[in-house]
CSV table of C-alpha atoms in Angstrom, one decimal:
chain,number,residue,atom,x,y,z
A,226,UNK,CA,8.9,7.4,-33.1
A,227,UNK,CA,7.4,9.8,-30.9
A,228,UNK,CA,10.6,10.8,-28.7
A,229,UNK,CA,9.2,11.2,-24.9
A,230,UNK,CA,11.0,12.5,-22.0
A,231,UNK,CA,10.6,10.9,-18.1
A,232,UNK,CA,11.6,13.1,-15.6
A,233,UNK,CA,11.0,13.3,-11.7
A,234,UNK,CA,8.1,15.2,-10.9
A,235,UNK,CA,7.9,19.0,-9.8
A,236,UNK,CA,6.4,20.9,-7.7
A,237,UNK,CA,5.5,23.4,-11.2
A,238,UNK,CA,4.2,19.6,-12.3
A,239,UNK,CA,1.1,19.8,-10.1
A,240,UNK,CA,-1.4,21.6,-11.8
A,241,UNK,CA,-1.3,19.2,-15.2
A,242,UNK,CA,-0.6,15.6,-12.2
A,243,UNK,CA,-3.8,17.4,-11.2
A,244,UNK,CA,-5.6,17.2,-14.7
A,245,UNK,CA,-3.9,14.2,-15.6
A,246,UNK,CA,-6.1,12.3,-12.5
A,247,UNK,CA,-8.9,13.2,-13.3
A,248,UNK,CA,-9.0,12.2,-17.0
A,249,UNK,CA,-7.7,8.8,-15.2
A,250,UNK,CA,-10.5,8.7,-13.3
A,251,UNK,CA,-13.2,9.5,-15.8
A,252,UNK,CA,-11.7,6.5,-18.0
A,253,UNK,CA,-12.6,5.1,-14.3
A,254,UNK,CA,-16.0,6.6,-14.3
A,255,UNK,CA,-14.3,7.6,-11.1
A,256,UNK,CA,-14.0,11.3,-11.7
A,257,UNK,CA,-16.8,13.0,-8.7
A,258,UNK,CA,-15.0,10.9,-6.8
A,259,UNK,CA,-11.0,12.8,-7.3
A,260,UNK,CA,-11.0,15.3,-4.1
A,261,UNK,CA,-7.8,15.9,-4.2
A,262,UNK,CA,-7.0,20.0,-4.9
A,263,UNK,CA,-3.7,20.9,-6.9
A,264,UNK,CA,-2.7,22.0,-2.9
A,265,UNK,CA,-2.9,19.5,-1.6
A,266,UNK,CA,-0.8,17.5,-4.0
A,267,UNK,CA,1.1,19.8,-3.4
A,268,UNK,CA,2.3,19.8,0.5
A,269,UNK,CA,1.5,15.9,-0.4
A,270,UNK,CA,4.4,14.6,-2.8
A,271,UNK,CA,7.3,17.9,-2.1
A,272,UNK,CA,6.6,18.7,1.9
A,273,UNK,CA,9.3,17.5,4.2
A,274,UNK,CA,7.7,13.4,4.3
A,275,UNK,CA,6.0,12.5,0.9
A,276,UNK,CA,3.8,10.2,0.8
A,277,UNK,CA,3.9,9.2,-2.8
A,278,UNK,CA,6.9,10.3,-5.5
A,279,UNK,CA,5.8,11.5,-9.4
A,280,UNK,CA,7.4,10.8,-12.4
A,281,UNK,CA,6.4,12.1,-15.8
A,282,UNK,CA,6.8,12.4,-18.8
A,283,UNK,CA,6.7,15.0,-22.2
A,284,UNK,CA,6.6,15.1,-25.2
A,285,UNK,CA,8.2,18.5,-27.0
A,286,UNK,CA,7.0,21.0,-28.0
A,287,UNK,CA,5.5,21.4,-31.7
A,288,UNK,CA,8.6,23.9,-32.4
A,289,UNK,CA,11.7,24.8,-30.8
A,290,UNK,CA,10.9,27.4,-28.7
A,291,UNK,CA,7.4,26.3,-27.1
A,292,UNK,CA,7.0,24.0,-23.9
A,293,UNK,CA,6.6,20.8,-23.1
A,294,UNK,CA,3.7,18.6,-22.6
A,295,UNK,CA,2.6,17.0,-20.3
A,296,UNK,CA,1.2,13.1,-21.7
A,297,UNK,CA,1.5,10.5,-18.7
A,298,UNK,CA,2.6,10.7,-15.6
A,299,UNK,CA,3.6,7.9,-12.7
A,300,UNK,CA,2.5,7.9,-8.9
A,301,UNK,CA,3.6,5.7,-6.6
A,302,UNK,CA,5.7,5.4,-2.9
A,303,UNK,CA,7.5,2.0,-1.0
A,304,UNK,CA,5.6,-0.7,1.5
A,305,UNK,CA,6.7,-3.1,3.2
A,306,UNK,CA,5.5,-7.0,2.7
A,307,UNK,CA,6.5,-8.3,6.3
A,308,UNK,CA,6.9,-12.4,4.7
A,309,UNK,CA,9.5,-10.4,2.0
A,310,UNK,CA,10.2,-7.8,2.1
A,311,UNK,CA,10.1,-3.7,0.6
A,312,UNK,CA,7.1,-2.9,-2.2
A,313,UNK,CA,7.1,-0.5,-4.9
A,314,UNK,CA,3.6,0.5,-4.8
A,315,UNK,CA,3.0,2.5,-8.3
A,316,UNK,CA,-0.3,4.3,-7.3
A,317,UNK,CA,-1.7,5.9,-10.8
A,318,UNK,CA,-0.7,5.1,-14.5
A,319,UNK,CA,-1.6,7.3,-17.3
A,320,UNK,CA,-0.7,8.1,-21.0
A,321,UNK,CA,-2.8,10.4,-23.0
A,322,UNK,CA,-5.7,9.0,-25.4
A,323,UNK,CA,-3.9,10.2,-27.8
A,324,UNK,CA,0.0,9.5,-27.6
A,325,UNK,CA,-0.2,5.8,-26.5
A,326,UNK,CA,0.6,3.0,-27.9
A,327,UNK,CA,4.4,4.5,-29.0
A,328,UNK,CA,5.7,2.9,-26.3
A,329,UNK,CA,5.8,5.8,-23.7
A,330,UNK,CA,3.5,3.5,-20.9
A,331,UNK,CA,6.1,0.4,-21.4
A,332,UNK,CA,8.9,2.8,-20.9
A,333,UNK,CA,7.2,3.9,-17.7
A,334,UNK,CA,7.0,0.6,-16.2
A,335,UNK,CA,10.4,0.8,-17.1
A,336,UNK,CA,11.9,3.4,-15.5
A,337,UNK,CA,10.1,1.9,-12.4
A,338,UNK,CA,11.4,-2.1,-12.3
A,339,UNK,CA,15.1,-0.6,-13.2
A,340,UNK,CA,14.2,1.8,-9.2
A,341,UNK,CA,12.2,-0.6,-7.8
A,342,UNK,CA,15.3,-2.7,-7.9
A,343,UNK,CA,17.8,-0.7,-6.9
A,344,UNK,CA,15.7,0.0,-3.9
A,345,UNK,CA,15.9,-3.6,-2.8
A,346,UNK,CA,12.2,-4.4,-3.5
A,347,UNK,CA,11.6,-7.7,-4.3
A,348,UNK,CA,8.4,-7.0,-5.9
A,349,UNK,CA,6.3,-4.1,-8.1
A,350,UNK,CA,2.8,-3.5,-6.8
A,351,UNK,CA,-1.2,-1.8,-7.8
A,352,UNK,CA,-4.7,-2.7,-8.2
A,353,UNK,CA,-6.5,-2.9,-11.0
A,354,UNK,CA,-10.0,-2.9,-12.2
A,355,UNK,CA,-11.4,-6.3,-13.5
A,356,UNK,CA,-13.3,-5.0,-15.4
A,357,UNK,CA,-10.1,-3.0,-16.5
A,358,UNK,CA,-9.0,-5.8,-20.3
A,359,UNK,CA,-6.5,-3.2,-21.7
A,360,UNK,CA,-5.1,-2.9,-18.7
A,361,UNK,CA,-5.2,-6.5,-17.0
A,362,UNK,CA,-4.0,-8.1,-20.3
A,363,UNK,CA,-1.5,-5.6,-20.2
A,364,UNK,CA,0.2,-6.0,-16.6
A,365,UNK,CA,-0.2,-10.1,-17.7
A,366,UNK,CA,1.5,-9.8,-20.8
A,367,UNK,CA,4.2,-8.7,-18.8
A,368,UNK,CA,3.8,-10.8,-16.2
A,369,UNK,CA,2.6,-9.5,-12.9
A,370,UNK,CA,0.1,-11.7,-10.9
A,371,UNK,CA,-3.3,-11.2,-9.7
A,372,UNK,CA,-2.9,-12.0,-6.3
A,373,UNK,CA,-7.4,-11.6,-5.6
A,374,UNK,CA,-7.4,-14.7,-8.7
A,375,UNK,CA,-5.1,-16.3,-7.1
A,376,UNK,CA,-4.5,-16.1,-3.5
A,377,UNK,CA,-7.7,-15.1,-2.0
A,378,UNK,CA,-6.9,-11.4,-1.0
A,379,UNK,CA,-9.4,-9.3,-1.2
A,380,UNK,CA,-9.0,-5.6,-0.3
A,381,UNK,CA,-11.2,-3.8,2.0
A,382,UNK,CA,-11.6,0.6,2.8
A,383,UNK,CA,-12.7,2.3,6.2
A,384,UNK,CA,-13.8,5.9,4.7
A,385,UNK,CA,-13.1,9.5,6.6
A,386,UNK,CA,-16.7,8.7,9.7
A,387,UNK,CA,-15.5,5.0,9.5
A,388,UNK,CA,-12.4,5.9,10.4
A,389,UNK,CA,-13.0,8.0,13.0
A,390,UNK,CA,-15.8,5.7,14.7
A,391,UNK,CA,-13.3,3.4,15.3
A,392,UNK,CA,-10.5,5.6,15.9
A,393,UNK,CA,-13.3,7.0,19.4
A,394,UNK,CA,-12.5,4.8,22.3
A,395,UNK,CA,-15.1,2.3,23.7
A,396,UNK,CA,-17.6,3.3,26.6
A,397,UNK,CA,-16.4,1.6,29.9
B,156,UNK,CA,-7.8,-8.3,31.1
B,157,UNK,CA,-5.6,-5.9,31.1
B,158,UNK,CA,-3.8,-4.8,28.2
B,159,UNK,CA,-1.4,-1.6,26.6
B,160,UNK,CA,-0.7,-0.4,23.0
B,161,UNK,CA,1.1,0.8,22.8
B,162,UNK,CA,4.6,1.9,19.6
B,163,UNK,CA,6.5,-0.6,18.8
B,164,UNK,CA,10.6,0.2,18.8
B,165,UNK,CA,14.6,-1.6,18.0
B,166,UNK,CA,13.8,-4.0,20.9
B,167,UNK,CA,10.3,-5.4,19.9
B,168,UNK,CA,11.3,-7.4,16.0
B,169,UNK,CA,12.2,-10.4,18.1
B,170,UNK,CA,8.8,-10.7,19.8
B,171,UNK,CA,7.2,-9.0,15.9
B,172,UNK,CA,9.8,-11.3,13.6
B,173,UNK,CA,7.7,-14.2,16.1
B,174,UNK,CA,3.6,-12.8,15.2
B,175,UNK,CA,4.3,-13.0,12.2
B,176,UNK,CA,5.2,-15.9,10.9
B,177,UNK,CA,3.1,-17.3,13.5
B,178,UNK,CA,0.7,-14.9,11.0
B,179,UNK,CA,1.8,-16.8,8.2
B,180,UNK,CA,0.9,-20.2,9.6
B,181,UNK,CA,-2.7,-19.3,10.3
B,182,UNK,CA,-2.6,-17.8,6.9
B,183,UNK,CA,-1.3,-21.5,5.3
B,184,UNK,CA,1.8,-19.8,3.7
B,185,UNK,CA,4.2,-20.1,6.9
B,186,UNK,CA,6.8,-20.9,4.0
B,187,UNK,CA,6.6,-17.9,2.7
B,188,UNK,CA,8.5,-15.1,5.1
B,189,UNK,CA,11.8,-14.5,3.4
B,190,UNK,CA,11.5,-10.8,5.6
B,191,UNK,CA,14.3,-11.8,9.0
B,192,UNK,CA,13.6,-10.2,13.0
B,193,UNK,CA,17.0,-8.8,11.4
B,194,UNK,CA,15.9,-6.6,8.0
B,195,UNK,CA,12.0,-5.6,9.8
B,196,UNK,CA,14.6,-3.8,12.3
B,197,UNK,CA,16.8,-2.5,8.6
B,198,UNK,CA,13.1,-1.6,7.6
B,199,UNK,CA,11.4,-0.4,10.0
B,200,UNK,CA,13.8,1.1,12.9
B,201,UNK,CA,16.2,3.6,10.6
B,202,UNK,CA,16.1,7.5,9.8
B,203,UNK,CA,14.0,6.4,6.6
B,204,UNK,CA,11.3,3.7,7.9
B,205,UNK,CA,9.6,1.8,5.5
B,206,UNK,CA,7.0,0.6,8.0
B,207,UNK,CA,5.6,1.7,11.8
B,208,UNK,CA,4.2,-0.8,14.3
B,209,UNK,CA,2.1,-1.2,17.5
B,210,UNK,CA,2.0,-4.0,20.3
B,211,UNK,CA,0.0,-5.0,22.7
B,212,UNK,CA,1.3,-6.5,25.6
B,213,UNK,CA,-0.2,-8.0,28.8
B,214,UNK,CA,1.7,-8.2,32.3
B,215,UNK,CA,3.4,-10.3,34.1
B,216,UNK,CA,1.2,-12.3,35.5
B,217,UNK,CA,-1.1,-13.3,32.2
B,218,UNK,CA,2.7,-13.7,29.7
B,219,UNK,CA,2.2,-17.4,27.5
B,220,UNK,CA,3.9,-20.7,29.0
B,221,UNK,CA,6.5,-19.4,27.1
B,222,UNK,CA,7.2,-16.5,28.8
B,223,UNK,CA,5.2,-13.6,26.0
B,224,UNK,CA,3.7,-10.9,27.2
B,225,UNK,CA,3.8,-8.7,24.6
B,226,UNK,CA,1.2,-11.8,23.0
B,227,UNK,CA,-0.7,-8.6,19.4
B,228,UNK,CA,0.9,-6.4,16.8
B,229,UNK,CA,0.1,-3.9,13.7
B,230,UNK,CA,2.0,-2.8,11.9
B,231,UNK,CA,1.2,0.4,8.7
B,232,UNK,CA,2.8,2.8,6.5
B,233,UNK,CA,1.6,5.9,5.1
B,234,UNK,CA,-0.1,6.0,1.2
B,235,UNK,CA,-2.3,7.6,-0.6
B,236,UNK,CA,-4.7,8.1,-3.6
B,237,UNK,CA,-4.8,9.7,-5.9
B,238,UNK,CA,-9.2,10.6,-5.0
B,239,UNK,CA,-8.6,11.0,-1.0
B,240,UNK,CA,-5.2,11.8,-1.4
B,241,UNK,CA,-3.4,10.7,2.3
B,242,UNK,CA,-4.2,7.2,3.1
B,243,UNK,CA,-2.9,4.6,6.0
B,244,UNK,CA,-2.7,1.4,5.0
B,245,UNK,CA,-3.1,-2.2,7.8
B,246,UNK,CA,-1.0,-4.4,6.2
B,247,UNK,CA,-0.3,-6.3,9.2
B,248,UNK,CA,-3.3,-7.4,12.2
B,249,UNK,CA,-3.2,-9.8,14.5
B,250,UNK,CA,-3.5,-11.5,18.4
B,251,UNK,CA,-1.7,-14.4,19.4
B,252,UNK,CA,-5.2,-17.1,19.4
B,253,UNK,CA,-4.6,-17.8,23.6
B,254,UNK,CA,-5.8,-13.7,23.4
B,255,UNK,CA,-8.4,-13.0,21.0
B,256,UNK,CA,-12.1,-12.3,22.2
B,257,UNK,CA,-11.0,-9.3,24.3
B,258,UNK,CA,-11.0,-7.0,21.7
B,259,UNK,CA,-6.9,-6.8,22.0
B,260,UNK,CA,-7.9,-6.4,17.6
B,261,UNK,CA,-10.6,-3.8,18.0
B,262,UNK,CA,-7.9,-1.7,20.1
B,263,UNK,CA,-5.6,-2.3,18.1
B,264,UNK,CA,-6.9,-1.1,14.7
B,265,UNK,CA,-8.5,1.8,16.5
B,266,UNK,CA,-5.1,3.3,18.0
B,267,UNK,CA,-4.1,2.9,13.9
B,268,UNK,CA,-7.0,4.8,13.5
B,269,UNK,CA,-5.9,7.8,15.7
B,270,UNK,CA,-3.0,8.0,14.0
B,271,UNK,CA,-4.5,7.7,10.2
B,272,UNK,CA,-6.4,10.2,11.5
B,273,UNK,CA,-3.8,12.4,13.4
B,274,UNK,CA,-1.6,12.3,9.9
B,275,UNK,CA,-4.5,13.7,8.1
B,276,UNK,CA,-5.5,9.9,5.9
B,277,UNK,CA,-9.2,10.1,4.6
B,278,UNK,CA,-8.7,7.0,4.3
B,279,UNK,CA,-7.6,2.9,6.3
B,280,UNK,CA,-6.4,0.9,4.2
B,281,UNK,CA,-5.8,-3.1,3.6
B,282,UNK,CA,-6.7,-6.7,2.3
B,283,UNK,CA,-8.1,-10.0,4.5
B,284,UNK,CA,-7.9,-13.6,2.0
B,285,UNK,CA,-11.3,-14.3,0.5
B,286,UNK,CA,-11.8,-17.8,2.8
B,287,UNK,CA,-10.8,-15.9,6.0
B,288,UNK,CA,-14.8,-15.9,6.8
B,289,UNK,CA,-13.9,-14.4,11.6
B,290,UNK,CA,-11.7,-11.9,10.2
B,291,UNK,CA,-14.3,-10.8,6.9
B,292,UNK,CA,-16.4,-10.7,9.5
B,293,UNK,CA,-15.1,-8.9,11.6
B,294,UNK,CA,-14.1,-6.0,9.4
B,295,UNK,CA,-17.1,-5.8,7.8
B,296,UNK,CA,-18.9,-5.5,11.0
B,297,UNK,CA,-16.6,-2.4,12.0
B,298,UNK,CA,-18.0,-0.8,8.6
B,299,UNK,CA,-15.9,-1.3,5.6
B,300,UNK,CA,-16.2,-1.6,3.0
B,301,UNK,CA,-14.8,-4.6,0.2
B,302,UNK,CA,-13.4,-2.6,-1.7
B,303,UNK,CA,-12.9,-5.8,-4.3
B,304,UNK,CA,-16.1,-6.9,-4.4
B,305,UNK,CA,-17.7,-3.2,-4.9
B,306,UNK,CA,-15.9,-1.7,-7.8
B,307,UNK,CA,-14.0,-4.9,-8.8
B,308,UNK,CA,-9.9,-4.2,-7.5
B,309,UNK,CA,-7.7,-6.7,-7.7
B,310,UNK,CA,-4.3,-6.5,-6.0
B,311,UNK,CA,-1.8,-7.5,-9.2
B,312,UNK,CA,2.7,-7.9,-8.1
B,313,UNK,CA,5.7,-8.2,-10.5
B,314,UNK,CA,8.2,-10.4,-8.6
B,315,UNK,CA,11.5,-11.7,-9.2
B,316,UNK,CA,11.7,-13.3,-13.3
B,317,UNK,CA,9.1,-10.3,-14.4
B,318,UNK,CA,10.8,-7.7,-12.5
B,319,UNK,CA,13.2,-8.0,-13.9
B,320,UNK,CA,12.7,-8.7,-17.0
B,321,UNK,CA,10.9,-5.7,-17.2
B,322,UNK,CA,13.1,-3.0,-15.9
B,323,UNK,CA,15.8,-4.9,-18.9
B,324,UNK,CA,15.8,-1.6,-20.9
């Protein structure tokens, strides 16, 4: 059984985080959409008001003198549902291909669920692409509800250009 | 009609709680509202807020027959996208029925967009119920994309027993 350790991400981890973000985007066939840089990750996650939190999964190096390898991560933040209160929102969750099936993913989810309960969140939320069968099954097996399917919730988005247009006051 | 938009303060929680309930009734799920006025005060207005709010107000002469001048609101918080970085999420947007069609909803959303841009955000996300045609049409007319339709993203939640079970060692 593979030994691994979960820990809070530190500023030094941003290059590994970006590497894993890009690997996950490649898996989801959205690699070209990642415009984030290490600098963004550093400012946005480790500044005065973090926009996200991150936990890292690492495995020991080949020899005892080797650096451990970062093989998985989860990026999350806290959100609010005015009906039921605080939620833990799981934005990204990824374990490298070569390390799958070894309990690391489950370990990360367990850690986050525990954190959600300790911080008095009533739920943990995330999105999954409907054609990502392995992930959909992974989550449904663990009791996740599909709010889009069951209640008809659709995620809408304004990109930067539309945002700028909307922020401009209408002509009198 | 004259109206103003401003940041919500702790005294607005009574009206916000009222309008949250009204919005839930409109979405046909009023019995699902568990958050109280006190929760809103603690969760939105203490040192580490979990959400922010803006309120739309009309002058006294336009108050409702129950005497309300706070007639619309939006709740939002900051989030993060591994593709686009800083994001703003609009959790609720509501205008009381008798004040609709006067540009108040648009003004509330515009304010959220302004606040998001000021904080360096690159996108604004929110969810809409698929049967809520007037809202869906309104948002699409403002230039947004239906991400569920386009990329097939489904919103998922683990709660209650499922969450407790997941947290077990």
